[in-house]
């Protein structure tokens, strides 16, 4: 899910988190775009739905969130 350098940083407690307002709709749109073709080619129905009960902007590290979700989805589609 994570690359070797990032894993090394985690093990050494050397991870920097850049918290900022992050638009979940943008994160989800990028994930949809990245995986739509893969899902289609594998014959898998794929969608991401965002609840109206969750505020679109969350204070988080958007880049790390994107990497984690991308890694999880990539692994899921692979297996």
Short mmCIF file of N, CA and C in Angstrom, two decimals:
data_model
loop_
_atom_site.label_atom_id
_atom_site.label_comp_id
_atom_site.label_asym_id
_atom_site.label_seq_id
_atom_site.Cartn_x
_atom_site.Cartn_y
_atom_site.Cartn_z
N UNK A 1 0.82 -1.19 0.00
CA UNK A 1 0.00 0.00 0.00
C UNK A 1 0.86 1.25 0.00
N UNK A 2 1.97 1.21 0.72
CA UNK A 2 2.87 2.35 0.75
C UNK A 2 4.22 1.96 0.17
N UNK A 3 4.95 2.95 -0.32
CA UNK A 3 6.26 2.63 -0.89
C UNK A 3 7.28 2.41 0.23
N UNK A 4 8.43 1.87 -0.14
CA UNK A 4 9.46 1.49 0.83
C UNK A 4 9.96 2.67 1.64
N UNK A 5 10.17 3.80 0.98
CA UNK A 5 10.67 4.99 1.69
C UNK A 5 9.66 5.46 2.73
N UNK A 6 8.39 5.46 2.36
CA UNK A 6 7.36 5.90 3.30
C UNK A 6 7.24 4.92 4.46
N UNK A 7 7.34 3.63 4.18
CA UNK A 7 7.30 2.63 5.24
C UNK A 7 8.46 2.83 6.21
N UNK A 8 9.63 3.12 5.68
CA UNK A 8 10.80 3.39 6.52
C UNK A 8 10.57 4.61 7.40
N UNK A 9 9.98 5.65 6.83
CA UNK A 9 9.68 6.86 7.60
C UNK A 9 8.69 6.57 8.72
N UNK A 10 7.69 5.74 8.44
CA UNK A 10 6.70 5.38 9.45
C UNK A 10 7.38 4.63 10.59
N UNK A 11 8.23 3.66 10.24
CA UNK A 11 8.93 2.87 11.25
C UNK A 11 9.85 3.74 12.11
N UNK A 12 10.39 4.79 11.55
CA UNK A 12 11.31 5.67 12.27
C UNK A 12 10.58 6.87 12.91
N UNK A 13 9.25 6.82 12.91
CA UNK A 13 8.45 7.93 13.45
C UNK A 13 8.82 9.26 12.83
N UNK A 14 9.03 9.25 11.52
CA UNK A 14 9.45 10.44 10.79
C UNK A 14 8.43 10.76 9.69
N UNK A 15 7.18 10.90 10.10
CA UNK A 15 6.11 11.17 9.15
C UNK A 15 5.59 12.58 9.39
N UNK A 16 5.48 13.34 8.33
CA UNK A 16 4.95 14.69 8.43
C UNK A 16 3.52 14.69 7.88
N UNK A 17 2.62 15.20 8.66
CA UNK A 17 1.23 15.30 8.24
C UNK A 17 0.91 16.77 8.02
N UNK A 18 0.41 17.08 6.84
CA UNK A 18 0.07 18.46 6.50
C UNK A 18 -1.45 18.59 6.50
N UNK A 19 -1.98 18.97 7.64
CA UNK A 19 -3.42 19.08 7.79
C UNK A 19 -3.91 20.39 7.16
N UNK A 20 -4.92 20.25 6.33
CA UNK A 20 -5.53 21.41 5.67
C UNK A 20 -6.94 21.01 5.25
N UNK A 21 -7.81 21.99 5.05
CA UNK A 21 -9.15 21.65 4.55
C UNK A 21 -9.02 20.91 3.21
N UNK A 22 -9.65 19.76 3.13
CA UNK A 22 -9.56 18.92 1.93
C UNK A 22 -10.97 18.63 1.43
N UNK A 23 -11.20 18.88 0.17
CA UNK A 23 -12.51 18.60 -0.43
C UNK A 23 -12.60 17.11 -0.74
N UNK A 24 -13.44 16.41 0.01
CA UNK A 24 -13.60 14.98 -0.23
C UNK A 24 -14.13 14.70 -1.62
N UNK A 25 -14.97 15.58 -2.14
CA UNK A 25 -15.52 15.39 -3.49
C UNK A 25 -14.40 15.35 -4.53
N UNK A 26 -13.35 16.13 -4.34
CA UNK A 26 -12.22 16.12 -5.27
C UNK A 26 -11.41 14.84 -5.13
N UNK A 27 -11.21 14.39 -3.90
CA UNK A 27 -10.49 13.13 -3.67
C UNK A 27 -11.26 11.99 -4.33
N UNK A 28 -12.57 11.96 -4.10
CA UNK A 28 -13.39 10.88 -4.66
C UNK A 28 -13.44 10.95 -6.19
N UNK A 29 -13.49 12.15 -6.75
CA UNK A 29 -13.53 12.30 -8.21
C UNK A 29 -12.25 11.76 -8.84
N UNK A 30 -11.10 12.04 -8.21
CA UNK A 30 -9.83 11.52 -8.74
C UNK A 30 -9.79 10.00 -8.66
N UNK A 31 -10.30 9.44 -7.56
CA UNK A 31 -10.32 7.99 -7.42
C UNK A 31 -11.24 7.35 -8.46
N UNK A 32 -12.41 7.96 -8.67
CA UNK A 32 -13.33 7.45 -9.70
C UNK A 32 -12.67 7.44 -11.06
N UNK A 33 -12.00 8.54 -11.39
CA UNK A 33 -11.33 8.65 -12.68
C UNK A 33 -10.21 7.61 -12.81
N UNK A 34 -9.47 7.40 -11.74
CA UNK A 34 -8.35 6.46 -11.77
C UNK A 34 -8.80 5.02 -11.94
N UNK A 35 -9.95 4.66 -11.37
CA UNK A 35 -10.33 3.25 -11.32
C UNK A 35 -11.53 2.88 -12.21
N UNK A 36 -12.15 3.84 -12.84
CA UNK A 36 -13.33 3.55 -13.67
C UNK A 36 -13.00 2.57 -14.80
N UNK A 37 -11.93 2.80 -15.50
CA UNK A 37 -11.56 1.93 -16.62
C UNK A 37 -11.16 0.54 -16.14
N UNK A 38 -10.42 0.48 -15.05
CA UNK A 38 -10.01 -0.81 -14.49
C UNK A 38 -11.24 -1.62 -14.10
N UNK A 39 -12.17 -0.98 -13.43
CA UNK A 39 -13.40 -1.66 -13.01
C UNK A 39 -14.19 -2.13 -14.22
N UNK A 40 -14.33 -1.27 -15.20
CA UNK A 40 -15.07 -1.63 -16.42
C UNK A 40 -14.44 -2.83 -17.10
N UNK A 41 -13.12 -2.81 -17.26
CA UNK A 41 -12.42 -3.91 -17.93
C UNK A 41 -12.55 -5.23 -17.17
N UNK A 42 -12.73 -5.17 -15.86
CA UNK A 42 -12.88 -6.38 -15.05
C UNK A 42 -14.35 -6.75 -14.86
N UNK A 43 -15.25 -5.94 -15.40
CA UNK A 43 -16.67 -6.22 -15.27
C UNK A 43 -17.20 -5.99 -13.86
N UNK A 44 -16.61 -5.03 -13.18
CA UNK A 44 -17.00 -4.74 -11.79
C UNK A 44 -17.72 -3.40 -11.75
N UNK A 45 -18.87 -3.38 -11.09
CA UNK A 45 -19.58 -2.12 -10.88
C UNK A 45 -18.81 -1.35 -9.80
N UNK A 46 -18.45 -0.11 -10.09
CA UNK A 46 -17.66 0.69 -9.17
C UNK A 46 -18.25 2.08 -9.05
N UNK A 47 -18.53 2.48 -7.82
CA UNK A 47 -19.00 3.84 -7.58
C UNK A 47 -18.54 4.28 -6.20
N UNK A 48 -18.46 5.57 -6.03
CA UNK A 48 -18.15 6.16 -4.74
C UNK A 48 -19.27 7.13 -4.43
N UNK A 49 -19.88 6.95 -3.29
CA UNK A 49 -20.96 7.84 -2.89
C UNK A 49 -20.59 8.54 -1.59
N UNK A 50 -20.87 9.81 -1.54
CA UNK A 50 -20.58 10.61 -0.36
C UNK A 50 -21.89 10.97 0.33
N UNK A 51 -21.99 10.64 1.59
CA UNK A 51 -23.18 10.94 2.36
C UNK A 51 -23.36 12.45 2.51
N UNK A 52 -24.60 12.88 2.45
CA UNK A 52 -24.90 14.30 2.67
C UNK A 52 -24.68 14.70 4.13
N UNK A 53 -24.58 13.69 5.01
CA UNK A 53 -24.39 13.96 6.43
C UNK A 53 -22.94 14.30 6.76
N UNK A 54 -22.04 14.07 5.81
CA UNK A 54 -20.62 14.36 6.03
C UNK A 54 -20.26 15.65 5.30
N UNK A 55 -19.67 16.58 6.01
CA UNK A 55 -19.23 17.83 5.41
C UNK A 55 -18.21 17.53 4.31
N UNK A 56 -18.31 18.20 3.17
CA UNK A 56 -17.40 17.96 2.05
C UNK A 56 -15.96 18.29 2.41
N UNK A 57 -15.76 19.35 3.17
CA UNK A 57 -14.40 19.74 3.55
C UNK A 57 -14.05 19.18 4.91
N UNK A 58 -12.96 18.43 4.95
CA UNK A 58 -12.47 17.85 6.19
C UNK A 58 -11.04 18.31 6.42
N UNK A 59 -10.66 18.50 7.65
CA UNK A 59 -9.28 18.85 7.97
C UNK A 59 -8.48 17.55 8.03
N UNK A 60 -7.65 17.35 7.03
CA UNK A 60 -6.85 16.13 6.94
C UNK A 60 -5.68 16.39 6.00
N UNK A 61 -4.80 15.43 5.88
CA UNK A 61 -3.73 15.50 4.90
C UNK A 61 -4.29 14.88 3.61
N UNK A 62 -4.73 15.72 2.71
CA UNK A 62 -5.38 15.26 1.49
C UNK A 62 -4.51 14.34 0.65
N UNK A 63 -3.22 14.64 0.57
CA UNK A 63 -2.31 13.83 -0.23
C UNK A 63 -2.17 12.42 0.36
N UNK A 64 -2.01 12.35 1.67
CA UNK A 64 -1.89 11.04 2.31
C UNK A 64 -3.20 10.26 2.22
N UNK A 65 -4.32 10.95 2.41
CA UNK A 65 -5.62 10.30 2.27
C UNK A 65 -5.78 9.72 0.87
N UNK A 66 -5.42 10.51 -0.13
CA UNK A 66 -5.51 10.06 -1.53
C UNK A 66 -4.64 8.82 -1.74
N UNK A 67 -3.41 8.84 -1.24
CA UNK A 67 -2.49 7.71 -1.41
C UNK A 67 -3.02 6.45 -0.73
N UNK A 68 -3.54 6.60 0.47
CA UNK A 68 -4.05 5.44 1.20
C UNK A 68 -5.25 4.83 0.48
N UNK A 69 -6.21 5.67 0.09
CA UNK A 69 -7.39 5.15 -0.60
C UNK A 69 -7.02 4.55 -1.96
N UNK A 70 -6.10 5.18 -2.66
CA UNK A 70 -5.65 4.67 -3.95
C UNK A 70 -5.00 3.30 -3.77
N UNK A 71 -4.16 3.19 -2.75
CA UNK A 71 -3.49 1.91 -2.48
C UNK A 71 -4.47 0.80 -2.14
N UNK A 72 -5.46 1.13 -1.31
CA UNK A 72 -6.47 0.14 -0.93
C UNK A 72 -7.29 -0.31 -2.14
N UNK A 73 -7.69 0.64 -2.96
CA UNK A 73 -8.46 0.29 -4.16
C UNK A 73 -7.63 -0.51 -5.15
N UNK A 74 -6.38 -0.10 -5.35
CA UNK A 74 -5.50 -0.82 -6.28
C UNK A 74 -5.34 -2.27 -5.83
N UNK A 75 -5.14 -2.47 -4.55
CA UNK A 75 -4.99 -3.81 -4.00
C UNK A 75 -6.28 -4.61 -4.19
N UNK A 76 -7.41 -3.95 -3.94
CA UNK A 76 -8.70 -4.63 -4.07
C UNK A 76 -8.97 -5.06 -5.51
N UNK A 77 -8.67 -4.19 -6.46
CA UNK A 77 -8.91 -4.54 -7.86
C UNK A 77 -7.93 -5.60 -8.35
N UNK A 78 -6.76 -5.63 -7.76
CA UNK A 78 -5.75 -6.61 -8.14
C UNK A 78 -6.13 -8.01 -7.68
N UNK A 79 -6.74 -8.09 -6.50
CA UNK A 79 -7.06 -9.39 -5.92
C UNK A 79 -8.54 -9.57 -5.93
#
